[in-house]
PDB file of C-alpha atoms in Angstrom:
ATOM      1  CA  MET A   1     142.167 185.991  74.859  1.00  0.00           C
ATOM      2  CA  THR A   2     142.708 182.578  76.469  1.00  0.00           C
ATOM      3  CA  SER A   3     143.803 182.761  80.102  1.00  0.00           C
ATOM      4  CA  PRO A   4     147.143 181.075  80.853  1.00  0.00           C
ATOM      5  CA  VAL A   5     147.095 177.813  82.776  1.00  0.00           C
ATOM      6  CA  ALA A   6     148.152 178.505  86.359  1.00  0.00           C
ATOM      7  CA  ILE A   7     149.060 176.605  89.525  1.00  0.00           C
ATOM      8  CA  ARG A   8     147.303 178.141  92.520  1.00  0.00           C
ATOM      9  CA  PRO A   9     146.034 177.242  96.003  1.00  0.00           C
ATOM     10  CA  TYR A  10     142.767 175.334  96.272  1.00  0.00           C
ATOM     11  CA  ARG A  11     139.589 177.316  96.910  1.00  0.00           C
ATOM     12  CA  PRO A  12     136.283 175.986  98.309  1.00  0.00           C
ATOM     13  CA  GLU A  13     134.548 176.751  95.010  1.00  0.00           C
ATOM     14  CA  ASP A  14     136.902 174.253  93.318  1.00  0.00           C
ATOM     15  CA  ARG A  15     135.252 171.349  95.140  1.00  0.00           C
ATOM     16  CA  ASP A  16     133.079 170.105  92.252  1.00  0.00           C
ATOM     17  CA  ASP A  17     136.003 170.134  89.816  1.00  0.00           C
ATOM     18  CA  LEU A  18     138.187 168.344  92.365  1.00  0.00           C
ATOM     19  CA  TYR A  19     135.599 165.593  92.742  1.00  0.00           C
ATOM     20  CA  ASP A  20     135.099 165.287  88.994  1.00  0.00           C
ATOM     21  CA  ILE A  21     138.841 164.902  88.349  1.00  0.00           C
ATOM     22  CA  CYS A  22     139.188 162.338  91.117  1.00  0.00           C
ATOM     23  CA  VAL A  23     136.562 160.002  89.690  1.00  0.00           C
ATOM     24  CA  ARG A  24     137.645 160.546  86.054  1.00  0.00           C
ATOM     25  CA  THR A  25     141.167 159.398  86.961  1.00  0.00           C
ATOM     26  CA  GLY A  26     140.252 156.928  89.695  1.00  0.00           C
ATOM     27  CA  HIS A  27     140.732 153.601  87.926  1.00  0.00           C
ATOM     28  CA  GLU A  28     144.459 153.034  87.406  1.00  0.00           C
ATOM     29  CA  GLY A  29     144.634 156.589  86.088  1.00  0.00           C
ATOM     30  CA  GLY A  30     141.554 156.159  83.893  1.00  0.00           C
ATOM     31  CA  ASP A  31     137.847 156.932  84.168  1.00  0.00           C
ATOM     32  CA  ALA A  32     136.139 155.220  87.118  1.00  0.00           C
ATOM     33  CA  ARG A  33     132.639 156.633  86.643  1.00  0.00           C
ATOM     34  CA  ALA A  34     131.253 153.367  85.261  1.00  0.00           C
ATOM     35  CA  LEU A  35     132.567 151.387  88.232  1.00  0.00           C
ATOM     36  CA  TYR A  36     130.705 153.132  91.052  1.00  0.00           C
ATOM     37  CA  ALA A  37     127.027 153.870  91.575  1.00  0.00           C
ATOM     38  CA  ASP A  38     127.877 156.853  93.789  1.00  0.00           C
ATOM     39  CA  GLN A  39     130.139 159.276  91.938  1.00  0.00           C
ATOM     40  CA  ASP A  40     131.136 161.038  95.173  1.00  0.00           C
ATOM     41  CA  LEU A  41     132.462 157.884  96.844  1.00  0.00           C
ATOM     42  CA  LEU A  42     136.048 157.917  95.547  1.00  0.00           C
ATOM     43  CA  PRO A  43     136.460 161.674  96.037  1.00  0.00           C
ATOM     44  CA  ASP A  44     135.048 161.444  99.563  1.00  0.00           C
ATOM     45  CA  ILE A  45     137.983 159.137 100.360  1.00  0.00           C
ATOM     46  CA  PHE A  46     140.893 160.435  98.299  1.00  0.00           C
ATOM     47  CA  ALA A  47     140.243 164.154  97.651  1.00  0.00           C
ATOM     48  CA  GLY A  48     137.531 165.713  99.810  1.00  0.00           C
ATOM     49  CA  PRO A  49     139.035 165.024 103.249  1.00  0.00           C
ATOM     50  CA  TYR A  50     142.309 166.674 102.260  1.00  0.00           C
ATOM     51  CA  ALA A  51     140.615 169.772 100.863  1.00  0.00           C
ATOM     52  CA  HIS A  52     138.456 169.917 103.986  1.00  0.00           C
ATOM     53  CA  LEU A  53     141.093 169.196 106.623  1.00  0.00           C
ATOM     54  CA  GLU A  54     144.357 170.349 104.960  1.00  0.00           C
ATOM     55  CA  ALA A  55     143.312 173.095 102.550  1.00  0.00           C
ATOM     56  CA  ASP A  56     146.669 174.851 102.926  1.00  0.00           C
ATOM     57  CA  LEU A  57     148.314 171.774 101.376  1.00  0.00           C
ATOM     58  CA  ALA A  58     145.983 171.592  98.384  1.00  0.00           C
ATOM     59  CA  PHE A  59     146.965 173.085  95.020  1.00  0.00           C
ATOM     60  CA  VAL A  60     145.242 173.018  91.648  1.00  0.00           C
ATOM     61  CA  VAL A  61     145.868 173.530  87.951  1.00  0.00           C
ATOM     62  CA  ASP A  62     143.470 176.202  86.669  1.00  0.00           C
ATOM     63  CA  ASP A  63     143.072 176.495  82.883  1.00  0.00           C
ATOM     64  CA  GLY A  64     141.206 179.791  83.165  1.00  0.00           C
ATOM     65  CA  THR A  65     137.751 178.230  83.072  1.00  0.00           C
ATOM     66  CA  ARG A  66     137.967 175.339  85.522  1.00  0.00           C
ATOM     67  CA  VAL A  67     140.311 173.211  87.604  1.00  0.00           C
ATOM     68  CA  VAL A  68     141.908 170.434  85.519  1.00  0.00           C
ATOM     69  CA  GLY A  69     144.305 168.912  88.039  1.00  0.00           C
ATOM     70  CA  TYR A  70     145.177 168.917  91.713  1.00  0.00           C
ATOM     71  CA  ILE A  71     147.546 167.728  94.394  1.00  0.00           C
ATOM     72  CA  VAL A  72     146.513 167.226  98.023  1.00  0.00           C
ATOM     73  CA  GLY A  73     148.311 165.895 101.038  1.00  0.00           C
ATOM     74  CA  THR A  74     149.100 166.019 104.705  1.00  0.00           C
ATOM     75  CA  ALA A  75     152.327 166.655 106.585  1.00  0.00           C
ATOM     76  CA  ASP A  76     151.477 164.142 109.342  1.00  0.00           C
ATOM     77  CA  THR A  77     149.682 160.955 108.327  1.00  0.00           C
ATOM     78  CA  VAL A  78     149.069 159.739 111.879  1.00  0.00           C
ATOM     79  CA  ALA A  79     147.462 163.025 112.928  1.00  0.00           C
ATOM     80  CA  PHE A  80     145.503 163.139 109.668  1.00  0.00           C
ATOM     81  CA  VAL A  81     144.004 159.717 110.361  1.00  0.00           C
ATOM     82  CA  ARG A  82     142.721 160.925 113.728  1.00  0.00           C
ATOM     83  CA  ARG A  83     141.194 164.026 112.146  1.00  0.00           C
ATOM     84  CA  PHE A  84     139.719 161.933 109.329  1.00  0.00           C
ATOM     85  CA  ARG A  85     137.881 159.782 111.860  1.00  0.00           C
ATOM     86  CA  ASP A  86     136.846 162.603 114.180  1.00  0.00           C
ATOM     87  CA  ALA A  87     136.075 165.431 111.749  1.00  0.00           C
ATOM     88  CA  TRP A  88     135.547 163.940 108.269  1.00  0.00           C
ATOM     89  CA  LEU A  89     133.709 160.668 108.763  1.00  0.00           C
ATOM     90  CA  PRO A  90     130.800 162.371 110.555  1.00  0.00           C
ATOM     91  CA  VAL A  91     130.340 164.554 107.452  1.00  0.00           C
ATOM     92  CA  VAL A  92     130.063 161.673 104.953  1.00  0.00           C
ATOM     93  CA  ALA A  93     129.281 158.481 106.888  1.00  0.00           C
ATOM     94  CA  ASP A  94     125.502 158.711 106.489  1.00  0.00           C
ATOM     95  CA  ARG A  95     125.857 158.845 102.721  1.00  0.00           C
ATOM     96  CA  HIS A  96     128.346 155.972 102.599  1.00  0.00           C
ATOM     97  CA  PRO A  97     127.382 153.472 105.351  1.00  0.00           C
ATOM     98  CA  ARG A  98     129.890 150.903 106.515  1.00  0.00           C
ATOM     99  CA  PRO A  99     129.165 147.525 104.817  1.00  0.00           C
ATOM    100  CA  LYS A 100     127.527 145.094 107.223  1.00  0.00           C
ATOM    101  CA  GLY A 101     129.352 142.029 105.898  1.00  0.00           C
ATOM    102  CA  VAL A 102     132.077 141.202 103.408  1.00  0.00           C
ATOM    103  CA  PRO A 103     132.025 143.851 100.647  1.00  0.00           C
ATOM    104  CA  VAL A 104     130.437 142.558  97.457  1.00  0.00           C
ATOM    105  CA  THR A 105     130.261 145.570  95.142  1.00  0.00           C
ATOM    106  CA  ALA A 106     132.921 148.136  94.228  1.00  0.00           C
ATOM    107  CA  ASP A 107     130.956 150.740  96.212  1.00  0.00           C
ATOM    108  CA  GLU A 108     130.961 148.532  99.296  1.00  0.00           C
ATOM    109  CA  GLU A 109     134.697 147.912  99.018  1.00  0.00           C
ATOM    110  CA  MET A 110     135.382 151.646  98.841  1.00  0.00           C
ATOM    111  CA  ALA A 111     132.959 152.314 101.713  1.00  0.00           C
ATOM    112  CA  ARG A 112     134.983 149.833 103.756  1.00  0.00           C
ATOM    113  CA  LEU A 113     138.124 151.871 103.065  1.00  0.00           C
ATOM    114  CA  LEU A 114     136.332 155.092 103.963  1.00  0.00           C
ATOM    115  CA  HIS A 115     135.428 153.725 107.394  1.00  0.00           C
ATOM    116  CA  TRP A 116     138.960 152.385 107.964  1.00  0.00           C
ATOM    117  CA  PRO A 117     141.266 155.422 107.840  1.00  0.00           C
ATOM    118  CA  GLU A 118     143.763 153.616 110.061  1.00  0.00           C
ATOM    119  CA  ARG A 119     144.809 151.648 106.951  1.00  0.00           C
ATOM    120  CA  MET A 120     146.870 154.740 106.047  1.00  0.00           C
ATOM    121  CA  VAL A 121     149.241 154.133 108.978  1.00  0.00           C
ATOM    122  CA  VAL A 122     151.736 151.588 107.616  1.00  0.00           C
ATOM    123  CA  PRO A 123     154.697 150.826 109.931  1.00  0.00           C
ATOM    124  CA  GLU A 124     157.219 150.658 107.084  1.00  0.00           C
ATOM    125  CA  LEU A 125     156.323 154.253 106.116  1.00  0.00           C
ATOM    126  CA  SER A 126     157.093 155.818 109.492  1.00  0.00           C
ATOM    127  CA  GLU A 127     160.155 157.630 108.126  1.00  0.00           C
ATOM    128  CA  TYR A 128     157.930 159.248 105.477  1.00  0.00           C
ATOM    129  CA  PRO A 129     155.342 160.988 107.681  1.00  0.00           C
ATOM    130  CA  ALA A 130     153.663 163.037 104.937  1.00  0.00           C
ATOM    131  CA  HIS A 131     151.601 161.584 102.107  1.00  0.00           C
ATOM    132  CA  LEU A 132     149.928 162.890  98.959  1.00  0.00           C
ATOM    133  CA  HIS A 133     147.506 162.266  96.093  1.00  0.00           C
ATOM    134  CA  ILE A 134     147.871 163.868  92.658  1.00  0.00           C
ATOM    135  CA  ASP A 135     145.542 163.728  89.642  1.00  0.00           C
ATOM    136  CA  LEU A 136     145.368 165.474  86.267  1.00  0.00           C
ATOM    137  CA  LEU A 137     142.806 165.150  83.498  1.00  0.00           C
ATOM    138  CA  PRO A 138     144.371 163.144  80.632  1.00  0.00           C
ATOM    139  CA  GLU A 139     144.543 166.065  78.202  1.00  0.00           C
ATOM    140  CA  TYR A 140     146.689 168.005  80.709  1.00  0.00           C
ATOM    141  CA  GLN A 141     149.117 165.192  81.450  1.00  0.00           C
ATOM    142  CA  ARG A 142     152.667 165.097  80.055  1.00  0.00           C
ATOM    143  CA  ALA A 143     152.718 168.893  79.829  1.00  0.00           C
ATOM    144  CA  GLY A 144     154.722 169.682  82.978  1.00  0.00           C
ATOM    145  CA  PHE A 145     151.774 170.474  85.246  1.00  0.00           C
ATOM    146  CA  GLY A 146     152.218 167.386  87.402  1.00  0.00           C
ATOM    147  CA  ARG A 147     155.840 168.319  88.011  1.00  0.00           C
ATOM    148  CA  LYS A 148     154.834 171.854  88.970  1.00  0.00           C
ATOM    149  CA  LEU A 149     152.131 170.613  91.341  1.00  0.00           C
ATOM    150  CA  MET A 150     154.595 168.265  92.984  1.00  0.00           C
ATOM    151  CA  ALA A 151     157.204 170.994  93.419  1.00  0.00           C
ATOM    152  CA  ARG A 152     154.597 173.264  95.026  1.00  0.00           C
ATOM    153  CA  LEU A 153     153.432 170.655  97.522  1.00  0.00           C
ATOM    154  CA  LEU A 154     156.919 169.411  98.389  1.00  0.00           C
ATOM    155  CA  ALA A 155     157.963 172.957  99.240  1.00  0.00           C
ATOM    156  CA  ALA A 156     154.877 173.408 101.417  1.00  0.00           C
ATOM    157  CA  LEU A 157     155.513 170.112 103.211  1.00  0.00           C
ATOM    158  CA  ALA A 158     159.159 171.016 103.832  1.00  0.00           C
ATOM    159  CA  ALA A 159     158.052 174.356 105.268  1.00  0.00           C
ATOM    160  CA  ARG A 160     155.754 172.442 107.633  1.00  0.00           C
ATOM    161  CA  GLY A 161     158.688 170.357 108.861  1.00  0.00           C
ATOM    162  CA  ALA A 162     157.826 167.123 107.057  1.00  0.00           C
ATOM    163  CA  GLY A 163     161.157 165.822 105.814  1.00  0.00           C
ATOM    164  CA  ALA A 164     159.828 163.009 103.641  1.00  0.00           C
ATOM    165  CA  VAL A 165     156.614 162.063 101.863  1.00  0.00           C
ATOM    166  CA  HIS A 166     155.087 158.845 100.583  1.00  0.00           C
ATOM    167  CA  LEU A 167     152.281 157.800  98.279  1.00  0.00           C
ATOM    168  CA  GLY A 168     150.555 154.567  97.403  1.00  0.00           C
ATOM    169  CA  MET A 169     149.887 153.867  93.745  1.00  0.00           C
ATOM    170  CA  VAL A 170     148.096 150.971  92.085  1.00  0.00           C
ATOM    171  CA  THR A 171     150.918 148.732  90.905  1.00  0.00           C
ATOM    172  CA  ALA A 172     149.274 148.187  87.519  1.00  0.00           C
ATOM    173  CA  ASN A 173     149.381 151.919  86.742  1.00  0.00           C
ATOM    174  CA  THR A 174     152.719 151.862  84.932  1.00  0.00           C
ATOM    175  CA  PRO A 175     152.462 155.382  83.431  1.00  0.00           C
ATOM    176  CA  ALA A 176     152.093 156.802  86.940  1.00  0.00           C
ATOM    177  CA  ARG A 177     155.113 154.825  88.126  1.00  0.00           C
ATOM    178  CA  ALA A 178     157.221 156.260  85.307  1.00  0.00           C
ATOM    179  CA  PHE A 179     156.117 159.774  86.298  1.00  0.00           C
ATOM    180  CA  TYR A 180     157.080 159.271  89.934  1.00  0.00           C
ATOM    181  CA  ASP A 181     160.400 157.705  88.996  1.00  0.00           C
ATOM    182  CA  ARG A 182     161.249 160.780  86.929  1.00  0.00           C
ATOM    183  CA  LEU A 183     160.497 162.979  89.954  1.00  0.00           C
ATOM    184  CA  GLY A 184     162.919 161.113  92.184  1.00  0.00           C
ATOM    185  CA  PHE A 185     160.587 158.815  94.095  1.00  0.00           C
ATOM    186  CA  HIS A 186     161.885 155.396  95.117  1.00  0.00           C
ATOM    187  CA  GLU A 187     160.078 152.239  96.139  1.00  0.00           C
ATOM    188  CA  ILE A 188     159.571 151.590  99.853  1.00  0.00           C
ATOM    189  CA  PRO A 189     159.408 147.874 100.746  1.00  0.00           C
ATOM    190  CA  VAL A 190     156.178 147.017 102.585  1.00  0.00           C
ATOM    191  CA  VAL A 191     155.505 143.506 103.845  1.00  0.00           C
ATOM    192  CA  ASP A 192     151.868 143.301 102.722  1.00  0.00           C
ATOM    193  CA  PRO A 193     151.200 146.102 100.211  1.00  0.00           C
ATOM    194  CA  GLY A 194     148.137 144.535  98.589  1.00  0.00           C
ATOM    195  CA  PRO A 195     147.502 146.007  95.129  1.00  0.00           C
ATOM    196  CA  LEU A 196     149.643 149.063  95.878  1.00  0.00           C
ATOM    197  CA  THR A 197     153.260 150.024  95.444  1.00  0.00           C
ATOM    198  CA  TYR A 198     154.536 152.538  97.985  1.00  0.00           C
ATOM    199  CA  LEU A 199     156.956 155.235  96.884  1.00  0.00           C
ATOM    200  CA  GLY A 200     158.743 157.966  98.811  1.00  0.00           C
ATOM    201  CA  ARG A 201     161.213 160.822  98.587  1.00  0.00           C
ATOM    202  CA  ARG A 202     162.598 163.661 100.664  1.00  0.00           C
ATOM    203  CA  THR A 203     160.740 166.950 100.496  1.00  0.00           C
ATOM    204  CA  ASP A 204     163.835 169.166 100.575  1.00  0.00           C
ATOM    205  CA  VAL A 205     165.307 167.755  97.356  1.00  0.00           C
ATOM    206  CA  PRO A 206     164.265 169.881  94.342  1.00  0.00           C
ATOM    207  CA  VAL A 207     162.099 168.292  91.665  1.00  0.00           C
ATOM    208  CA  CYS A 208     164.359 167.860  88.653  1.00  0.00           C
TER     209      CYS A 208
END
């Protein structure tokens, strides 16, 4: 009998699946494995630190054999940045050294982001203190699991006292933008957003 797909809290043994999903969805929602020499680089920036530092705000989609999707986040971005620098960078910095000059390769550009967690503190987002990342393998998208993950995290953030949450998405990822729009996110104007669009919503408003 096939086990039902379930949303559940993250467990340490889910780490390899979490990393695999992150890199398989890391290029505008598509597979980024061909873009990076080190397959742990993207997850060490966008998934691992959340599972390590904020495990109580990490939830996964379990298909009965493995994790096929996840959502991670923090209730306090400013505090998270401090913990990232003090408690996460020492764990991964030796593997991903800071580039000595201007980044040339995709790996060097991501390593630059890894060593610059303060980039997450954007003045225009101060009224949205929490932030999140969500990823699902393509074959599990458009089946309601993303909505369920989002509802689970928003409830957890609200319980932690975070009244609003934001995320940064690559502007070119139009399918992701449509997903967030359906869940009630709105665009937050940022003076210099780079390649990202910032979206936000309240945490106490139910996901429709």
